[in-house]
Structure formats: structure tokens, C-alpha cells
Amino acid sequence: MDMTPGEKIGNLRIGAYIDAYYGYDFGSPEDGNIPYFASMNRHNEATINLAFVDVRYQSERIRGRFVPGFGTFINANNQSEPGSLKNILEGSVGFRPFAKKDIWIDFGVLGSPYTNESAVSRDHLMYTRSFAPEYVPYYLAGGKVTLPLSGKLTAYLYLLNGWQQIQDQNEGKSLGTQLEFRPNGKNLFNWNTYIGDERSELNPDNRIRYFTDIYWIYNDGKKWSFTSSAYIGLQETVQNRPTSEGIWWQGNFIARYTFTELLSVSGRVEYFWDPSRIQIVPVTPAEKFRTFSSGLALNVSPATNLMFRFEGRYFLSQDAVFFDAQQNPTDSKLWMISNVTFSF
């Protein structure tokens, strides 16, 4: 998860973040929830997407972080967690076992390495989330080992409860890897993997899930910023050992052009392919989810910790996976949204 600047008090740093928004889905969902999204997912309602306090501790050999979160994102994304666990965005403790090596071991609820977007919209090129991060973990529970391989290359190893699970859903554990490459100050490349048993009370027929994603982030520090993500997953089930029927994949590309420190524009194109409904089950009678989306955003930043955004997003599917204003299935949809973000 991205960090807030925060106020430093000794080894302690405390920050806060508020993301408020108003969105309008031209499909006018009857329950007020914009389908297929956990982020910014309320229709025709001014509300809070995500608000949190970020408390961090850092010394030479010990570090910790606790981030309780609130808002419509938490309500939608963390609803499967019991009790107060729902409100944990991140909570971890780490230590450096060797004084002369920058190897860290962290335990707890950790930020996810998967895809080029997180739940914190402030540092991303578009306000709304792509399909990509909405269908991978936003958080992970378990242990992480950080292994610097060189000045430009870092490896991370994960032992996890499962695919976005604080309370474990089965007895098996999952494995994750991350390889981060920074060839220079402008580019970042990440390659991530995941493998784990995904059977649960909700999905008793699920077995091993295999997943890999790669993404690129570019910022020239002046005018242009780009990012792109692609991933593919394979879900085994009792009935279906590895075949093409268990596959889903996606790709996206996002760009931003900065006119001044005050003003910038961003655009995105993406495609999500899930014909077997492994990750996305259509809210309509459609049997497959194969959907394209594009978006355009205006970003206004009068101060370094304050940003206003105005975004329009259009969806076009090969299947009738949306509803129109009369609640008839349709293959397209328009979504307009505005927001203000403040952090310190």
C-alpha cells in the first residue's frame, strides 16, 4: 500500500488520508452499488471511498505499520473478514535479522504486490481502479522476506493464508513471489507470481490457483507518466484439472500528461477476459465476461496534498453484462465520477 507523507516524531511517523467522491452510473443500479467494483462503488451518492490513519515505526532493526481503514471500499472489499478484521488495511511487524545486510522479515497483514494499482488513488494516474486490481488481492496475510539482490533488483518471498484472506479459509498455505527491477530513476518493472489452494466454504470445488502478473511504471519527472499491467490466472477445480476453461486474463495501459503542477489529464484503455466466470460473475443472465473499457480524467492539484479529479469511463462488452436505466441487460455503460483527496 502507498505511504502517506506523515508527521515524524522520533522513530514514529503518523499520517492520514481521505478520499471522498460522487459517482453516477447511467445504468442506475437499484441497490446503489456499481457492479464489478469494490472501489468508488456507490451510485448517486456523496460519500467516502477510503479514509485511514497511517502509523509507522522505523528503527535500524525493527519496523512496524498499522493502518485502520474506513469507507465504502472497506465495506465492499473486506466484507468476508470477520469482526474488526474488516477494518485492517495493513498491520505488520518486521525485523532485520542481520545488522550488515538489508534483509527484512515482516509478518501480519501486508500490502499486495499484484498489479500496478493499489487502493490508495492519490498516487495513481486515474482516479477509478482498472478491473485488474479489483480481481487480485488488495492485501495479503502472512509473512514476507525482502532480499536485495543488487542496487537495482530486489526479490520478495511470501508465505500466505491465501488469496486476500486474513482469516484462513482452509488448512493449506499459499506462496507468492515478487521481483522488482529499477533500471533507473524513471522506470520500474515488477513480476509477481502466486500459487495456492483456494478451496473454501463458498467455493468448495476450487483447488490450486496459479497466477502471474507483470507491470511497468514510467515517470520522466516532467510531463509524461505511463503504466501498463498484464496478468493471467488458472484455477483448478474438482471437475476441471488445468485446461483453458479455467483461465482468465487482462491487460491495461494508462497515460498522464502534466501541463503544470496544477493541471494534468489522464487516459486509460483495458480489456478483461473471463469467459468461465472464474473471477467475475455477471450480474445479468450473461454467461461470460469479456469487457473493454476506456476512460479520460482531468486532475487538478492546487497543493501537494490536495487533489480534485473528474473522470468519465465507458464500458463495452461482448456480452450483455450491464443494465441500462430501465434495468434491461445491455453490452455498454457510462460512468461519471468526481472526487477530492487530502493527505498529510
Short mmCIF file of C-alpha atoms in Angstrom, two decimals:
data_model
loop_
_atom_site.label_atom_id
_atom_site.label_comp_id
_atom_site.label_asym_id
_atom_site.label_seq_id
_atom_site.Cartn_x
_atom_site.Cartn_y
_atom_site.Cartn_z
CA MET A 1 0.00 0.00 0.00
CA ASP A 2 1.22 3.51 -0.79
CA MET A 3 2.52 5.63 2.06
CA THR A 4 1.29 9.00 3.32
CA PRO A 5 3.95 11.69 3.96
CA GLY A 6 3.09 11.87 7.66
CA GLU A 7 4.46 13.84 10.60
CA LYS A 8 7.65 12.41 12.15
CA ILE A 9 8.02 12.09 15.92
CA GLY A 10 11.26 10.28 16.74
CA ASN A 11 11.04 6.81 15.17
CA LEU A 12 7.30 7.24 14.70
CA ARG A 13 5.56 8.73 11.67
CA ILE A 14 1.81 9.43 11.63
CA GLY A 15 -0.21 10.34 8.54
CA ALA A 16 -3.81 10.40 7.37
CA TYR A 17 -5.72 10.12 4.10
CA ILE A 18 -9.27 10.93 2.99
CA ASP A 19 -10.75 10.12 -0.43
CA ALA A 20 -14.30 11.46 -0.92
CA TYR A 21 -16.29 11.06 -4.14
CA TYR A 22 -19.57 11.37 -6.01
CA GLY A 23 -20.25 8.92 -8.82
CA TYR A 24 -23.10 8.44 -11.28
CA ASP A 25 -23.69 5.14 -13.09
CA PHE A 26 -26.00 5.69 -16.07
CA GLY A 27 -27.28 2.15 -15.56
CA SER A 28 -28.91 3.39 -12.31
CA PRO A 29 -28.29 0.26 -10.20
CA GLU A 30 -31.31 -0.39 -7.99
CA ASP A 31 -29.28 -1.24 -4.88
CA GLY A 32 -26.97 1.76 -5.30
CA ASN A 33 -23.88 -0.40 -5.81
CA ILE A 34 -21.94 -0.04 -9.05
CA PRO A 35 -21.39 -3.64 -10.23
CA TYR A 36 -17.98 -5.26 -10.67
CA PHE A 37 -16.12 -2.78 -8.44
CA ALA A 38 -15.19 -2.54 -4.76
CA SER A 39 -13.53 0.86 -5.19
CA MET A 40 -15.67 4.01 -5.56
CA ASN A 41 -18.68 1.77 -5.99
CA ARG A 42 -21.64 3.84 -4.79
CA HIS A 43 -24.07 5.37 -7.29
CA ASN A 44 -25.57 8.88 -7.00
CA GLU A 45 -24.20 9.39 -3.51
CA ALA A 46 -21.57 11.69 -1.99
CA THR A 47 -19.52 9.52 0.35
CA ILE A 48 -16.08 8.35 1.48
CA ASN A 49 -14.27 5.77 -0.62
CA LEU A 50 -11.37 5.35 1.78
CA ALA A 51 -10.17 7.12 4.92
CA PHE A 52 -7.34 5.88 7.11
CA VAL A 53 -4.74 6.75 9.69
CA ASP A 54 -1.22 5.53 8.86
CA VAL A 55 1.03 4.83 11.87
CA ARG A 56 4.60 3.71 11.10
CA TYR A 57 7.59 2.87 13.28
CA GLN A 58 11.11 2.54 11.85
CA SER A 59 14.46 1.90 13.52
CA GLU A 60 17.64 0.25 12.25
CA ARG A 61 16.46 -3.29 13.01
CA ILE A 62 12.70 -3.08 13.69
CA ARG A 63 9.75 -1.64 11.78
CA GLY A 64 6.00 -1.73 12.10
CA ARG A 65 2.92 -0.34 10.43
CA PHE A 66 -0.74 -0.14 11.41
CA VAL A 67 -3.37 1.27 9.03
CA PRO A 68 -7.03 1.04 10.10
CA GLY A 69 -9.36 1.98 7.23
CA PHE A 70 -12.97 3.03 6.71
CA GLY A 71 -15.27 3.82 3.79
CA THR A 72 -17.25 2.20 1.01
CA PHE A 73 -14.13 0.45 -0.31
CA ILE A 74 -13.63 -1.30 3.04
CA ASN A 75 -17.34 -2.24 3.17
CA ALA A 76 -17.14 -3.90 -0.25
CA ASN A 77 -13.62 -5.32 -0.41
CA ASN A 78 -13.20 -6.63 3.15
CA GLN A 79 -16.73 -7.93 3.72
CA SER A 80 -15.62 -11.57 4.02
CA GLU A 81 -13.40 -10.85 7.05
CA PRO A 82 -14.98 -11.34 10.50
CA GLY A 83 -15.50 -8.58 13.06
CA SER A 84 -12.90 -5.86 13.43
CA LEU A 85 -10.55 -7.57 10.94
CA LYS A 86 -12.65 -5.88 8.25
CA ASN A 87 -11.07 -2.54 9.09
CA ILE A 88 -7.41 -3.53 8.76
CA LEU A 89 -5.84 -2.15 5.59
CA GLU A 90 -2.39 -3.08 6.82
CA GLY A 91 -0.89 -4.19 10.12
CA SER A 92 2.58 -5.70 10.27
CA VAL A 93 5.77 -6.01 12.28
CA GLY A 94 9.18 -6.55 10.69
CA PHE A 95 12.76 -7.07 11.76
CA ARG A 96 16.19 -7.07 10.10
CA PRO A 97 17.99 -10.23 11.26
CA PHE A 98 21.47 -9.24 10.05
CA ALA A 99 23.00 -5.89 11.02
CA LYS A 100 25.12 -5.65 7.86
CA LYS A 101 22.51 -6.85 5.34
CA ASP A 102 19.29 -5.09 4.32
CA ILE A 103 17.20 -8.28 4.57
CA TRP A 104 13.81 -7.80 6.25
CA ILE A 105 11.23 -10.29 7.51
CA ASP A 106 7.68 -8.95 8.01
CA PHE A 107 4.60 -10.65 9.47
CA GLY A 108 0.95 -9.61 9.55
CA VAL A 109 -1.46 -8.03 7.09
CA LEU A 110 0.69 -6.81 4.21
CA GLY A 111 0.21 -4.66 1.16
CA SER A 112 -0.23 -6.64 -2.06
CA PRO A 113 2.39 -6.52 -4.84
CA TYR A 114 -0.08 -7.55 -7.54
CA THR A 115 -0.76 -5.14 -10.43
CA ASN A 116 0.19 -1.51 -10.93
CA GLU A 117 -2.63 -0.08 -8.77
CA SER A 118 -3.49 -0.11 -5.06
CA ALA A 119 -6.49 1.02 -3.03
CA VAL A 120 -4.91 4.46 -2.50
CA SER A 121 -5.95 6.52 -5.53
CA ARG A 122 -3.83 9.60 -4.82
CA ASP A 123 -0.64 8.30 -6.42
CA HIS A 124 -2.27 6.66 -9.44
CA LEU A 125 -2.74 8.16 -12.88
CA MET A 126 -6.52 7.67 -12.93
CA TYR A 127 -8.96 8.10 -10.07
CA THR A 128 -11.00 4.91 -10.55
CA ARG A 129 -9.42 1.48 -10.47
CA SER A 130 -8.97 -0.73 -13.51
CA PHE A 131 -10.55 -4.17 -13.48
CA ALA A 132 -7.05 -5.54 -12.84
CA PRO A 133 -6.55 -4.64 -9.15
CA GLU A 134 -10.20 -5.30 -8.30
CA TYR A 135 -9.73 -9.02 -9.02
CA VAL A 136 -6.42 -9.65 -7.28
CA PRO A 137 -5.68 -9.24 -3.56
CA TYR A 138 -5.53 -5.69 -2.20
CA TYR A 139 -3.98 -7.17 0.95
CA LEU A 140 -2.21 -10.36 1.99
CA ALA A 141 -1.89 -12.04 5.39
CA GLY A 142 1.24 -13.98 6.27
CA GLY A 143 4.99 -13.46 6.11
CA LYS A 144 7.27 -11.63 3.68
CA VAL A 145 11.04 -11.80 3.21
CA THR A 146 12.76 -8.88 1.43
CA LEU A 147 16.01 -9.84 -0.33
CA PRO A 148 18.04 -7.11 -2.10
CA LEU A 149 19.92 -8.80 -4.96
CA SER A 150 21.65 -5.67 -6.26
CA GLY A 151 21.25 -1.92 -6.27
CA LYS A 152 18.56 -2.27 -8.95
CA LEU A 153 16.98 -5.66 -8.25
CA THR A 154 15.00 -6.80 -5.18
CA ALA A 155 13.23 -10.12 -4.56
CA TYR A 156 10.34 -10.74 -2.17
CA LEU A 157 9.07 -14.11 -0.95
CA TYR A 158 5.62 -14.58 0.60
CA LEU A 159 4.06 -17.35 2.73
CA LEU A 160 0.33 -16.58 2.89
CA ASN A 161 -3.02 -17.66 4.29
CA GLY A 162 -4.46 -17.40 0.80
CA TRP A 163 -5.85 -15.08 -1.85
CA GLN A 164 -6.76 -11.94 0.19
CA GLN A 165 -7.56 -13.78 3.43
CA ILE A 166 -6.82 -12.59 6.95
CA GLN A 167 -8.90 -15.41 8.41
CA ASP A 168 -7.67 -18.54 6.65
CA GLN A 169 -10.31 -20.45 4.65
CA ASN A 170 -8.53 -23.82 4.62
CA GLU A 171 -5.56 -25.60 6.16
CA GLY A 172 -3.22 -25.07 3.21
CA LYS A 173 -0.85 -22.14 2.80
CA SER A 174 -0.05 -20.22 -0.39
CA LEU A 175 3.20 -18.98 -1.91
CA GLY A 176 3.91 -15.68 -3.63
CA THR A 177 6.96 -14.13 -5.25
CA GLN A 178 7.84 -10.63 -6.41
CA LEU A 179 10.81 -9.46 -8.48
CA GLU A 180 11.26 -5.68 -8.59
CA PHE A 181 13.66 -4.10 -11.12
CA ARG A 182 14.54 -0.39 -11.15
CA PRO A 183 16.97 0.16 -14.05
CA ASN A 184 16.97 3.92 -13.48
CA GLY A 185 15.03 6.69 -11.76
CA LYS A 186 12.30 6.71 -14.42
CA ASN A 187 11.30 3.06 -14.81
CA LEU A 188 10.01 0.31 -12.53
CA PHE A 189 9.29 -3.27 -13.62
CA ASN A 190 7.56 -5.85 -11.41
CA TRP A 191 6.97 -9.57 -12.00
CA ASN A 192 4.79 -11.40 -9.47
CA THR A 193 3.50 -14.95 -9.02
CA TYR A 194 1.02 -16.75 -6.76
CA ILE A 195 0.17 -20.40 -6.17
CA GLY A 196 -2.22 -21.74 -3.56
CA ASP A 197 -5.19 -23.96 -2.72
CA GLU A 198 -8.36 -21.84 -2.96
CA ARG A 199 -11.00 -24.25 -1.63
CA SER A 200 -13.37 -22.67 0.91
CA GLU A 201 -16.94 -22.95 2.20
CA LEU A 202 -18.01 -20.52 -0.53
CA ASN A 203 -16.06 -22.36 -3.27
CA PRO A 204 -15.65 -25.98 -2.08
CA ASP A 205 -14.78 -27.26 -5.56
CA ASN A 206 -11.79 -24.94 -6.03
CA ARG A 207 -8.32 -26.42 -5.84
CA ILE A 208 -4.94 -24.93 -6.87
CA ARG A 209 -4.81 -21.41 -8.32
CA TYR A 210 -1.84 -20.34 -10.46
CA PHE A 211 -1.35 -16.65 -11.19
CA THR A 212 1.31 -14.36 -12.63
CA ASP A 213 1.37 -10.67 -13.49
CA ILE A 214 3.86 -8.18 -14.85
CA TYR A 215 3.67 -4.41 -14.85
CA TRP A 216 5.67 -1.33 -15.80
CA ILE A 217 5.61 2.19 -14.36
CA TYR A 218 7.34 5.15 -16.04
CA ASN A 219 7.65 8.75 -14.89
CA ASP A 220 10.04 11.18 -16.56
CA GLY A 221 9.65 13.65 -13.70
CA LYS A 222 8.41 16.32 -16.10
CA LYS A 223 5.46 15.83 -18.46
CA TRP A 224 4.73 12.17 -19.13
CA SER A 225 3.81 9.21 -16.96
CA PHE A 226 2.84 5.74 -18.21
CA THR A 227 1.91 2.42 -16.69
CA SER A 228 0.81 -0.93 -18.08
CA SER A 229 -0.20 -4.22 -16.49
CA ALA A 230 -0.92 -7.69 -17.83
CA TYR A 231 -1.78 -10.87 -15.97
CA ILE A 232 -3.10 -14.38 -16.43
CA GLY A 233 -4.53 -16.89 -13.97
CA LEU A 234 -5.53 -20.55 -13.98
CA GLN A 235 -7.99 -22.02 -11.47
CA GLU A 236 -8.16 -25.78 -10.96
CA THR A 237 -11.41 -27.30 -9.69
CA VAL A 238 -12.52 -30.80 -8.73
CA GLN A 239 -14.16 -31.20 -12.14
CA ASN A 240 -11.55 -29.30 -14.13
CA ARG A 241 -7.85 -30.00 -13.97
CA PRO A 242 -5.69 -27.50 -15.88
CA THR A 243 -7.45 -26.61 -19.14
CA SER A 244 -8.25 -23.41 -20.99
CA GLU A 245 -11.67 -23.38 -19.27
CA GLY A 246 -10.04 -22.28 -16.02
CA ILE A 247 -8.13 -19.31 -17.47
CA TRP A 248 -8.74 -15.58 -17.11
CA TRP A 249 -6.51 -12.67 -18.18
CA GLN A 250 -6.41 -8.90 -18.56
CA GLY A 251 -4.31 -6.06 -19.96
CA ASN A 252 -4.34 -2.29 -19.48
CA PHE A 253 -2.44 0.85 -20.44
CA ILE A 254 -2.66 4.25 -18.70
CA ALA A 255 -1.00 7.57 -19.56
CA ARG A 256 -0.88 11.02 -17.99
CA TYR A 257 0.30 14.33 -19.43
CA THR A 258 1.14 17.11 -16.98
CA PHE A 259 0.58 20.67 -18.21
CA THR A 260 1.56 22.41 -14.97
CA GLU A 261 1.88 21.50 -11.29
CA LEU A 262 -1.81 22.39 -11.06
CA LEU A 263 -3.26 20.57 -14.07
CA SER A 264 -2.91 17.21 -15.85
CA VAL A 265 -5.00 14.84 -17.98
CA SER A 266 -5.04 11.03 -17.93
CA GLY A 267 -6.43 8.28 -20.13
CA ARG A 268 -6.83 4.52 -19.89
CA VAL A 269 -7.74 1.53 -22.07
CA GLU A 270 -8.19 -2.02 -20.76
CA TYR A 271 -9.65 -5.42 -21.54
CA PHE A 272 -10.71 -8.19 -19.11
CA TRP A 273 -11.37 -11.74 -20.38
CA ASP A 274 -13.10 -14.24 -18.08
CA PRO A 275 -15.43 -16.46 -20.13
CA SER A 276 -15.60 -19.15 -17.43
CA ARG A 277 -16.58 -16.63 -14.71
CA ILE A 278 -13.64 -17.58 -12.50
CA GLN A 279 -13.29 -14.06 -11.12
CA ILE A 280 -16.27 -12.10 -12.43
CA VAL A 281 -19.80 -13.48 -12.37
CA PRO A 282 -22.09 -11.24 -14.48
CA VAL A 283 -24.96 -9.56 -12.64
CA THR A 284 -27.13 -10.23 -15.70
CA PRO A 285 -28.04 -13.63 -17.22
CA ALA A 286 -24.93 -13.38 -19.45
CA GLU A 287 -22.75 -16.49 -19.29
CA LYS A 288 -19.37 -14.86 -19.99
CA PHE A 289 -17.46 -11.70 -19.04
CA ARG A 290 -15.35 -10.23 -21.88
CA THR A 291 -15.25 -6.48 -21.48
CA PHE A 292 -13.35 -3.43 -22.75
CA SER A 293 -13.25 -0.07 -21.02
CA SER A 294 -11.75 3.34 -21.71
CA GLY A 295 -11.57 6.45 -19.58
CA LEU A 296 -10.47 10.08 -19.52
CA ALA A 297 -9.70 12.15 -16.42
CA LEU A 298 -8.89 15.75 -15.53
CA ASN A 299 -6.68 16.15 -12.46
CA VAL A 300 -6.42 19.44 -10.55
CA SER A 301 -3.88 19.68 -7.73
CA PRO A 302 -3.84 23.12 -6.02
CA ALA A 303 -1.47 21.77 -3.32
CA THR A 304 0.83 18.77 -2.97
CA ASN A 305 -1.58 17.11 -0.53
CA LEU A 306 -4.87 18.12 -2.16
CA MET A 307 -6.29 16.87 -5.47
CA PHE A 308 -9.59 17.17 -7.34
CA ARG A 309 -10.40 14.73 -10.13
CA PHE A 310 -13.13 14.45 -12.75
CA GLU A 311 -13.37 11.22 -14.71
CA GLY A 312 -15.57 9.64 -17.35
CA ARG A 313 -15.47 5.94 -18.13
CA TYR A 314 -17.12 3.94 -20.91
CA PHE A 315 -17.57 0.16 -20.93
CA LEU A 316 -18.26 -2.06 -23.95
CA SER A 317 -18.68 -5.82 -23.59
CA GLN A 318 -19.00 -8.74 -25.97
CA ASP A 319 -21.87 -9.87 -23.74
CA ALA A 320 -24.82 -8.09 -22.12
CA VAL A 321 -23.21 -7.85 -18.67
CA PHE A 322 -24.62 -4.42 -17.69
CA PHE A 323 -28.09 -3.00 -17.07
CA ASP A 324 -29.46 0.15 -18.69
CA ALA A 325 -31.57 2.71 -16.82
CA GLN A 326 -34.70 0.58 -17.40
CA GLN A 327 -32.88 -2.45 -15.91
CA ASN A 328 -32.65 -4.27 -19.23
CA PRO A 329 -29.41 -6.16 -19.98
CA THR A 330 -27.07 -4.25 -22.29
CA ASP A 331 -23.50 -4.51 -23.53
CA SER A 332 -22.37 -0.94 -22.70
CA LYS A 333 -22.37 1.58 -19.88
CA LEU A 334 -21.20 5.09 -18.97
CA TRP A 335 -19.88 6.02 -15.52
CA MET A 336 -19.04 9.58 -14.42
CA ILE A 337 -17.27 10.38 -11.16
CA SER A 338 -15.57 13.24 -9.30
CA ASN A 339 -13.50 13.23 -6.15
CA VAL A 340 -11.34 15.15 -3.70
CA THR A 341 -8.34 13.60 -1.96
CA PHE A 342 -6.49 15.04 1.04
CA SER A 343 -3.50 13.58 2.87
CA PHE A 344 -0.81 14.53 5.34
#
